[in-house]
Short mmCIF file of C-alpha atoms and ligand atoms in Angstrom, two decimals:
data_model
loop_
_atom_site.label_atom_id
_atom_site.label_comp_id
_atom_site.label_asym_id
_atom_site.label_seq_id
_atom_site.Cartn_x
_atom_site.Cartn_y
_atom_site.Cartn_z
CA UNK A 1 6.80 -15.64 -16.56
CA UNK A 2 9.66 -16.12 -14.33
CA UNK A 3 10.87 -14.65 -10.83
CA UNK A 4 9.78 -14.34 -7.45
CA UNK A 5 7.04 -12.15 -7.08
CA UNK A 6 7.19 -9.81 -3.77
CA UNK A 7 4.18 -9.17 -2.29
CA UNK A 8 3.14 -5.92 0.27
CA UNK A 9 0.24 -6.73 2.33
CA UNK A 10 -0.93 -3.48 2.96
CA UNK A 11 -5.01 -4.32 4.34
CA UNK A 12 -3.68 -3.59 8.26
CA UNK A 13 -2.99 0.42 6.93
CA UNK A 14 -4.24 0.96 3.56
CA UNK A 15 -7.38 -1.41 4.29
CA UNK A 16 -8.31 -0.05 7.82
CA UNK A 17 -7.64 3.34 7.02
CA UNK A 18 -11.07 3.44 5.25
CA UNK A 19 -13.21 2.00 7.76
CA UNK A 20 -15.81 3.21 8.86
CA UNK A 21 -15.81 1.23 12.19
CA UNK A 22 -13.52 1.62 14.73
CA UNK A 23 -10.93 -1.37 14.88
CA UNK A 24 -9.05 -2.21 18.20
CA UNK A 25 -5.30 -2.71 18.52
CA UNK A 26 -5.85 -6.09 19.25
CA UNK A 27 -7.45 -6.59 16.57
CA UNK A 28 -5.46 -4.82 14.39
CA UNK A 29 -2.38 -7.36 16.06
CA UNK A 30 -4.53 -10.73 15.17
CA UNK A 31 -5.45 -9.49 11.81
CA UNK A 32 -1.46 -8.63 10.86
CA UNK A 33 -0.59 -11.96 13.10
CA UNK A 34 -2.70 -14.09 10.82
CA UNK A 35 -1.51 -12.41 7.70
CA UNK A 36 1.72 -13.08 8.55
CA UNK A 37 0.75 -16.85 9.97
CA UNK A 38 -0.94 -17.36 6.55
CA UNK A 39 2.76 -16.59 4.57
CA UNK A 40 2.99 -13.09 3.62
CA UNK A 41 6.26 -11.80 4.79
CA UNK A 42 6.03 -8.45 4.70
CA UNK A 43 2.80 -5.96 5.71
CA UNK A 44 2.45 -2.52 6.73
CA UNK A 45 1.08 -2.58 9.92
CA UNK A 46 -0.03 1.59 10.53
CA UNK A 47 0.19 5.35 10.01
CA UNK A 48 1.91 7.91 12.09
CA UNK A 49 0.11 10.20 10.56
CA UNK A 50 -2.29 13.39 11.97
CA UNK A 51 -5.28 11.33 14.65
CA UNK A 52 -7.33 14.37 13.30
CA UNK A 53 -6.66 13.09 9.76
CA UNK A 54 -7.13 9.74 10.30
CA UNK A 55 -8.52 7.95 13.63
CA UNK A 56 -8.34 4.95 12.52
CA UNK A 57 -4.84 4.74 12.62
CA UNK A 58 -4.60 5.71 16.31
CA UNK A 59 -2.24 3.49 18.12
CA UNK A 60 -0.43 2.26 15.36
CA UNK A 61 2.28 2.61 18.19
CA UNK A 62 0.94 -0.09 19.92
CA UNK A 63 0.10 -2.19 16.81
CA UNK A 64 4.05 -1.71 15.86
CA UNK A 65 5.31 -2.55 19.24
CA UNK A 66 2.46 -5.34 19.85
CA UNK A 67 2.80 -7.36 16.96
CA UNK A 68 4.69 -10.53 16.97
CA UNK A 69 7.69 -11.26 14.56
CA UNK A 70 7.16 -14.39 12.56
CA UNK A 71 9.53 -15.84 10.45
CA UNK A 72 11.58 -12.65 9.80
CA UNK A 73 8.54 -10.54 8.75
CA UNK A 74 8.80 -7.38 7.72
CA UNK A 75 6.57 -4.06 9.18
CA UNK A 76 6.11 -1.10 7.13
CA UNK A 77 4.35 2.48 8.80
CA UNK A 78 3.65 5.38 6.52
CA UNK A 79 5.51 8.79 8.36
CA UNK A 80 4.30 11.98 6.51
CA UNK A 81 6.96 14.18 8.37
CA UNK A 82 9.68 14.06 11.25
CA UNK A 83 6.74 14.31 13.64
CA UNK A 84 5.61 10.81 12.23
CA UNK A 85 9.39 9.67 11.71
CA UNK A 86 9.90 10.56 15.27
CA UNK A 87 6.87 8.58 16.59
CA UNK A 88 7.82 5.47 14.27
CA UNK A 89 10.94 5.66 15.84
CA UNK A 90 9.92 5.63 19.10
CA UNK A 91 7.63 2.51 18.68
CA UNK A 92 10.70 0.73 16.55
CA UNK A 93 9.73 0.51 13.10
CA UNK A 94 12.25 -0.91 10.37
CA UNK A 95 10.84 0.33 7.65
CA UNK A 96 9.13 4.00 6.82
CA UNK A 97 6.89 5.07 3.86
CA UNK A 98 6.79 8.79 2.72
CA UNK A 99 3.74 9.40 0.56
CA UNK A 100 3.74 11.69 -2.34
CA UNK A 101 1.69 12.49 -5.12
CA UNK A 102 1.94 13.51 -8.75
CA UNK A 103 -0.88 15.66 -9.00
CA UNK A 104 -1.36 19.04 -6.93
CA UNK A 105 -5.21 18.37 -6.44
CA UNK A 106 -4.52 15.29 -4.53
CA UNK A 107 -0.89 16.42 -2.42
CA UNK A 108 -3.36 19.19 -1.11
CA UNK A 109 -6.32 17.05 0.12
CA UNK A 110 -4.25 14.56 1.74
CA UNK A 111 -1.40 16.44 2.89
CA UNK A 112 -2.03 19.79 2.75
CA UNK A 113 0.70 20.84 1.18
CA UNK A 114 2.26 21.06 -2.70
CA UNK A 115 4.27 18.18 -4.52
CA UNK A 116 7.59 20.34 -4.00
CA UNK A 117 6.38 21.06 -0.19
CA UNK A 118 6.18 17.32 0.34
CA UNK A 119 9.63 16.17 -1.33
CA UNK A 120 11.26 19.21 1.20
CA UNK A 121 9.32 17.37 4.37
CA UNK A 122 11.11 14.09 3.24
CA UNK A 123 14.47 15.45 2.85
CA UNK A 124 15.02 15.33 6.90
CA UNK A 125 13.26 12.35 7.48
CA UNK A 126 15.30 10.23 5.10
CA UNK A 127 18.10 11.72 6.09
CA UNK A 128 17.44 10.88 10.07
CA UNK A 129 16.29 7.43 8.93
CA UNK A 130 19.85 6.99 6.51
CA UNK A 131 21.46 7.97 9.51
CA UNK A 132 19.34 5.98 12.04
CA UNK A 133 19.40 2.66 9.21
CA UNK A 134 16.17 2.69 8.76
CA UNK A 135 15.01 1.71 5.12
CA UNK A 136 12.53 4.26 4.02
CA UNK A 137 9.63 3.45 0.94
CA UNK A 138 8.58 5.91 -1.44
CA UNK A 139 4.40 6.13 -2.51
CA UNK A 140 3.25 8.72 -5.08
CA UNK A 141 -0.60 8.82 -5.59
CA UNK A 142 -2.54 9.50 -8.27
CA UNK A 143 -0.12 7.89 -10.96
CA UNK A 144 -2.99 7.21 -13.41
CA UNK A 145 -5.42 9.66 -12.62
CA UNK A 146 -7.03 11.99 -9.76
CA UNK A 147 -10.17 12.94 -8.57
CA UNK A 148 -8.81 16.44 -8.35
CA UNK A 149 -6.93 17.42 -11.25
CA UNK A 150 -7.94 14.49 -13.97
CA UNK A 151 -5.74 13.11 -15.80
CA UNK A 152 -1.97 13.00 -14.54
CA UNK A 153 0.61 12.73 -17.36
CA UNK A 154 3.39 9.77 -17.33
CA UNK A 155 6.26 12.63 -16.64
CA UNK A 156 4.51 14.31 -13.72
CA UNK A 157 5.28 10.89 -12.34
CA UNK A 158 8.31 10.41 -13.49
CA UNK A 159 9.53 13.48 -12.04
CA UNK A 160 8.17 12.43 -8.33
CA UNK A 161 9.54 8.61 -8.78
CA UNK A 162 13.11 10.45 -9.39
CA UNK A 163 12.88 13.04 -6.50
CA UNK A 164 12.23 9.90 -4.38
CA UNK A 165 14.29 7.80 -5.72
CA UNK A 166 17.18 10.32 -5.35
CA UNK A 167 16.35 11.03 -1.61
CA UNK A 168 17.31 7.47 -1.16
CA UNK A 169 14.02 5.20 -0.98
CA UNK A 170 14.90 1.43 -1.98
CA UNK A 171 11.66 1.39 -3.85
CA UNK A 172 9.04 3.30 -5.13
CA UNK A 173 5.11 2.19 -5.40
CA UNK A 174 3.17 3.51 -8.26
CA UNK A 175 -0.54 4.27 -6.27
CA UNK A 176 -3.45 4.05 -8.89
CA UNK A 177 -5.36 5.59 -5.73
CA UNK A 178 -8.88 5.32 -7.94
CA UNK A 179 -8.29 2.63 -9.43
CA UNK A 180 -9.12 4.26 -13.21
CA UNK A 181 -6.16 3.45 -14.93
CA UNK A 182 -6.07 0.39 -17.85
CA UNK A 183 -3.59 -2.30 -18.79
CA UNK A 184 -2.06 -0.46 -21.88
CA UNK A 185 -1.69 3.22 -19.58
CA UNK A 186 -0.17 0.67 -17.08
CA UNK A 187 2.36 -0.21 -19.07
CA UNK A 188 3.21 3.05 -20.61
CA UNK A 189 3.59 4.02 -17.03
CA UNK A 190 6.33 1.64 -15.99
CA UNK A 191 7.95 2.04 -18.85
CA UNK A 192 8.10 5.22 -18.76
CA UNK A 193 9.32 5.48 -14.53
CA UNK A 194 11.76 2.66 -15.31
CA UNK A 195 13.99 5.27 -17.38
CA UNK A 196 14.14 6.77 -14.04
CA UNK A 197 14.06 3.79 -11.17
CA UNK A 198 15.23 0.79 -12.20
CA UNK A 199 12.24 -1.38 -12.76
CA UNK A 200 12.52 -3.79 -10.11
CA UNK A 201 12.66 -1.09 -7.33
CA UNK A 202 8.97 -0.24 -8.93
CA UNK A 203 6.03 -1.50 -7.11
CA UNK A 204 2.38 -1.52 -8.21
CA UNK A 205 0.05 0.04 -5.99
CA UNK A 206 -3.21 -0.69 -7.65
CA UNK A 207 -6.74 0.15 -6.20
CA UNK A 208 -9.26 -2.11 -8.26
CA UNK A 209 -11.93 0.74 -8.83
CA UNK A 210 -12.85 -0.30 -12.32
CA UNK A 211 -12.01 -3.58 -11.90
CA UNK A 212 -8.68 -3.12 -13.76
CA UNK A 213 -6.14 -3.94 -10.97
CA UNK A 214 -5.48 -7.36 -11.90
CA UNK A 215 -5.06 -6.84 -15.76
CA UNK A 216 -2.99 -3.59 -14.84
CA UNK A 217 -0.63 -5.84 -12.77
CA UNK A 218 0.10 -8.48 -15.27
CA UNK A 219 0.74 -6.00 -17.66
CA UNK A 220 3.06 -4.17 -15.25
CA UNK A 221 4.62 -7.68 -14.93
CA UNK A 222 5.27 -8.20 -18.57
CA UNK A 223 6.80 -5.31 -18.72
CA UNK A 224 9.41 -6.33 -15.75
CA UNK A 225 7.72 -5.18 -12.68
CA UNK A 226 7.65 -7.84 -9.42
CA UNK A 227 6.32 -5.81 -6.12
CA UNK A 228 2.69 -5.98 -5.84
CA UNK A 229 1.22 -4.14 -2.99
CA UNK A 230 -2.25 -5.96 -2.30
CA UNK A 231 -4.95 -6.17 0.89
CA UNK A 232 -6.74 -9.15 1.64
CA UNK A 233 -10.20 -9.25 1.46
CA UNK A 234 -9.58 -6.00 -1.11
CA UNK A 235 -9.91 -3.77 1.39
CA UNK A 236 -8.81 -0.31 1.19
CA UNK A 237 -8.97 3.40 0.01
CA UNK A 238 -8.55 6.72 0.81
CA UNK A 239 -10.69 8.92 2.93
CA UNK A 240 -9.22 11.93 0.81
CA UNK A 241 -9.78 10.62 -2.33
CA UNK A 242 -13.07 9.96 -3.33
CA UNK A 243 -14.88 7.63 -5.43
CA UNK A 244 -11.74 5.35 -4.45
CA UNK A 245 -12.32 1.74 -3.80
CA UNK A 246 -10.23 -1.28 -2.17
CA UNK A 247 -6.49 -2.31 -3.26
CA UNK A 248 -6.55 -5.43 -5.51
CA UNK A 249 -7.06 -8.16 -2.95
CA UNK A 250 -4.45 -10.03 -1.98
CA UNK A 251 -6.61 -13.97 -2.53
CA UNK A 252 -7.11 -12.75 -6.30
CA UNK A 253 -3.27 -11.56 -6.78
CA UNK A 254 -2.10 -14.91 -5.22
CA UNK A 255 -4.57 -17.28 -7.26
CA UNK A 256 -3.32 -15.62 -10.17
CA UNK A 257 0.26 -15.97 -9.14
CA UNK A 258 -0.09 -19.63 -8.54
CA UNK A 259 -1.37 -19.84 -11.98
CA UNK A 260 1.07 -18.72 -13.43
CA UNK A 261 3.34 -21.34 -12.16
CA UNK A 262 4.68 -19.33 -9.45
CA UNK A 263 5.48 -19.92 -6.17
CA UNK A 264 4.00 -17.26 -3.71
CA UNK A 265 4.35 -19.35 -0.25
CA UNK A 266 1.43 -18.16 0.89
CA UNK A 267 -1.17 -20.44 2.21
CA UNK A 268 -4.43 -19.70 0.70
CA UNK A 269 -7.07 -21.44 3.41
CA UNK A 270 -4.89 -18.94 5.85
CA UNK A 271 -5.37 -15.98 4.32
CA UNK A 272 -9.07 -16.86 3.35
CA UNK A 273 -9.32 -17.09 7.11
CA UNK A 274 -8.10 -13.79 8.21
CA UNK A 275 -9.96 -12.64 5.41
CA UNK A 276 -13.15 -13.96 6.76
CA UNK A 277 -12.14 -12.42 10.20
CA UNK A 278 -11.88 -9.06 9.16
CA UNK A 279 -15.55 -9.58 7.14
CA UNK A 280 -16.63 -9.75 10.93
CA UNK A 281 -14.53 -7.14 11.97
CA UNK A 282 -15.61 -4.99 9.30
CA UNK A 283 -19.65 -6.42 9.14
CA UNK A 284 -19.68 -6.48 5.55
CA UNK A 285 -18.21 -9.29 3.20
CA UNK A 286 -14.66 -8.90 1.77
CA UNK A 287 -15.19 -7.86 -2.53
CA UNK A 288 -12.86 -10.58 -3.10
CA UNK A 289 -13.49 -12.75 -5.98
CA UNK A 290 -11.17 -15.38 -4.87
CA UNK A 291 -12.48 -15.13 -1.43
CA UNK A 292 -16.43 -15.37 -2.08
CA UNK A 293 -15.56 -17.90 -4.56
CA UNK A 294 -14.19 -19.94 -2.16
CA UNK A 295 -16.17 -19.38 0.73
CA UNK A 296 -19.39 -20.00 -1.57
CA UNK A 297 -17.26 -23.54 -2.40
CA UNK A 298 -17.01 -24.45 1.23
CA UNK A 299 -20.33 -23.42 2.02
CA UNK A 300 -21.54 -26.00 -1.07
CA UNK A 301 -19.26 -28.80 0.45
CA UNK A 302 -20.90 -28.72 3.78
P1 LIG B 401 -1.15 19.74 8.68
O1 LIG B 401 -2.42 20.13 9.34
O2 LIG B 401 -0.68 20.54 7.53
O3 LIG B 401 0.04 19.60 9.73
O4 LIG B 401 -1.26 18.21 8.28
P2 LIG B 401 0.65 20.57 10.79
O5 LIG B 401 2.11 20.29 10.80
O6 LIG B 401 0.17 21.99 10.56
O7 LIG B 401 0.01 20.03 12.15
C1 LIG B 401 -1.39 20.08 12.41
C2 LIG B 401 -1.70 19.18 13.58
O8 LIG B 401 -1.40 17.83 13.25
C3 LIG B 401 -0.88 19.49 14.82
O9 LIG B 401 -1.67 19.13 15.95
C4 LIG B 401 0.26 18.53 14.72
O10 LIG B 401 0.85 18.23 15.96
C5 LIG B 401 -0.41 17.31 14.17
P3 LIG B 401 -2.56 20.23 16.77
O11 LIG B 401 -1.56 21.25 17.19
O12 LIG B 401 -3.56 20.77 15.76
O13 LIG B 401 -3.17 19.43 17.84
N1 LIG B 401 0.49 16.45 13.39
C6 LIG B 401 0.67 15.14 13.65
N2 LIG B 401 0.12 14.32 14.57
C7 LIG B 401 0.52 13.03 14.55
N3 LIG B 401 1.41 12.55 13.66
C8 LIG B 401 1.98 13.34 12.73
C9 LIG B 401 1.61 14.70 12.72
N4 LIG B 401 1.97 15.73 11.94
C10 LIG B 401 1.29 16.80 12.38
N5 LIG B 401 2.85 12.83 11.88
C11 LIG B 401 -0.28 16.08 7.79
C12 LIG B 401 -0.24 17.57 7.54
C13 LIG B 401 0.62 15.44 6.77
C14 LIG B 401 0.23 15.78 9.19
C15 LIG B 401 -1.76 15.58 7.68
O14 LIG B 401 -2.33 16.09 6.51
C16 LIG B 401 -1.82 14.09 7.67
O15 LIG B 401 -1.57 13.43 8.66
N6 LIG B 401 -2.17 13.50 6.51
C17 LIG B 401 -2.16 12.06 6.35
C18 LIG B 401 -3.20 11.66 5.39
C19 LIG B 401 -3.17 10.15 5.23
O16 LIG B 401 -2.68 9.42 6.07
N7 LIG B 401 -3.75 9.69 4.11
C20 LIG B 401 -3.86 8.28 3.84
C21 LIG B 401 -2.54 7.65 3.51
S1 LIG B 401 -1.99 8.01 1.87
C22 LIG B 401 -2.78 6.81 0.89
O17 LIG B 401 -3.68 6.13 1.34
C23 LIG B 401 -2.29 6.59 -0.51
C24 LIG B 401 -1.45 5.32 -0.65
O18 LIG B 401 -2.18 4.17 -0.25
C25 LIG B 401 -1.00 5.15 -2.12
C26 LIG B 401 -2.18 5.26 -3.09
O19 LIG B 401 -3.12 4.44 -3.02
O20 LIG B 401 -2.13 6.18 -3.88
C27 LIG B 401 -0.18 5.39 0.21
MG1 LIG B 402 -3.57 3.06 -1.49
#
């Protein structure tokens, strides 16, 4: 396989969003600071979404306006509506995610509102960001399933990836939100969305519920697809979807990246550290295979 991979650390929002524990800003800031020390470029930092919602993405704000830039890094926030874009805007953010879903079941729980609803929310919020020059993301959930409605069919999310797409996101991320899709459905998947969105403006968003998320991505990569959106320490979920589990963590995408020849930049003994800091932040280990493997390694070596 050839080409750069990009990766989206999304652990800091996706990750912490899930958490039972209340995390501080400042931690939130060292977390995303040693992310970004460790080599990923680009992480989304926060929500500016409902406090009611979701606490734990209180003061995203201050994460957003706290964080250091390293090495031209890149911050993403999700915004679920102008109140959201408004509040990004007011803390700077770059970059905006809108979140969609293609199943009802699922738009409803975490939303509260239909598919079509959502898409009309967008439509002022990309327009202010177009306007404003702010790059704005596209998410649908529930691409391969949801705990709602079952089984979501390839052109319910082909339909959503082209609303989104023609709004004017740069790139759209395919969210197996519980994790229950397979390699082969995968790959129908993208091929299917890439009729719509050209398939290197596809991302996977892959939560490893089944223990599928790795196999899923490498088939998504045969077929053409380079975003990965990954947490370290496979954190992650969603408090309205359950039975979900953490994204694919971000150790296990990068040691299979290396092995495959290519060239990630990330430093893994960096990330494995802000890995382990979050286990404390968190008090429970990361699921991580890479990580406990090499933690159990180190612990052998002393
Ligand atoms: P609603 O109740 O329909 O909204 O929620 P509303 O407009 O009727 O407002 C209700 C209250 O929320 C009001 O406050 C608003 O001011 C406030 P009150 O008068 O009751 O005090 N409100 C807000 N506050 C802060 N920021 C805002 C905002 N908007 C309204 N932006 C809403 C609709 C979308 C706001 C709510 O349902 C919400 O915030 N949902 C977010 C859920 C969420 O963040 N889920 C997790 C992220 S998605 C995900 O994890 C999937 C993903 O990872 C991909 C994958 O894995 O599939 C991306
Ligand atoms: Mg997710």
């Amino acid at each position: 396989m050839s080409d750069a991979v990009r990766i989206i650390e999304v652990g800091p929002r996706d990750g912490l969003q899930n958490e039972k524990i209340p995390i501080s800003v400042a931690d939130r800031i060292a977390f995303i600071e040693a992310l970004i020390g460790a080599g990923l470029h680009t992480v989304e930092v926060g929500a500016f979404v409902s406090p009611k919602a979701i606490p734990q993405m209180v003061g995203s704000d201050q994460v957003l306006r706290g964080v250091s830039h390293i090495g031209g890094s890149e911050f993403h926030v999700l915004v679920p509506n102008e109140k959201g874009y408004e509040a990004s805007q007011a803390a700077g953010a770059k970059v905006i995610a809108v979140f969609a879903s293609a199943s009802e079941g699922f738009s409803r729980a975490n939303i509260n509102c239909s598919v079509a609803e959502s898409i009309e929310r967008f439509k002022p919020v990309v327009a202010r960001a177009k306007a404003d020059g702010i790059r704005v993301r596209g998410y649908i959930s529930c691409v391969l399933g949801c705990p709602f409605d079952g089984e979501v069919k390839p052109q319910a999310v082909v339909d959503v990836a082209k609303m989104l797409w023609d709004l004017g996101c740069y790139e759209v991320s395919l969210g197996d939100t519980i994790g229950v899709g397979t390699p082969m459905k995968a790959r129908q998947l993208l091929r299917a969305v890439a009729g719509s969105v050209p398939m290197e403006k596809l991302a996977m968003h892959f939560h490893d519920t089944y223990g599928q998320a790795l196999a899923n991505l490498y088939a998504g990569m045969e077929e053409g697809a380079r975003v990965i959106d990954s947490a370290a320490g496979g954190l992650g979920g969603c408090p309205y979807a359950p039975g979900a589990t953490g994204n694919v963590a971000t150790e296990d995408v990068i040691y299979m990246l290396e092995g495959l020849g290519m060239k990630t930049g990330v430093d893994m003994t960096k990330l494995l550290a802000a890995t382990n800091e979050v286990r404390r932040l968190i008090g429970r280990p990361p699921v991580s295979r890479v990580a406990s493997a090499l933690n159990a390694k180190m612990r052998t070596a002393k």
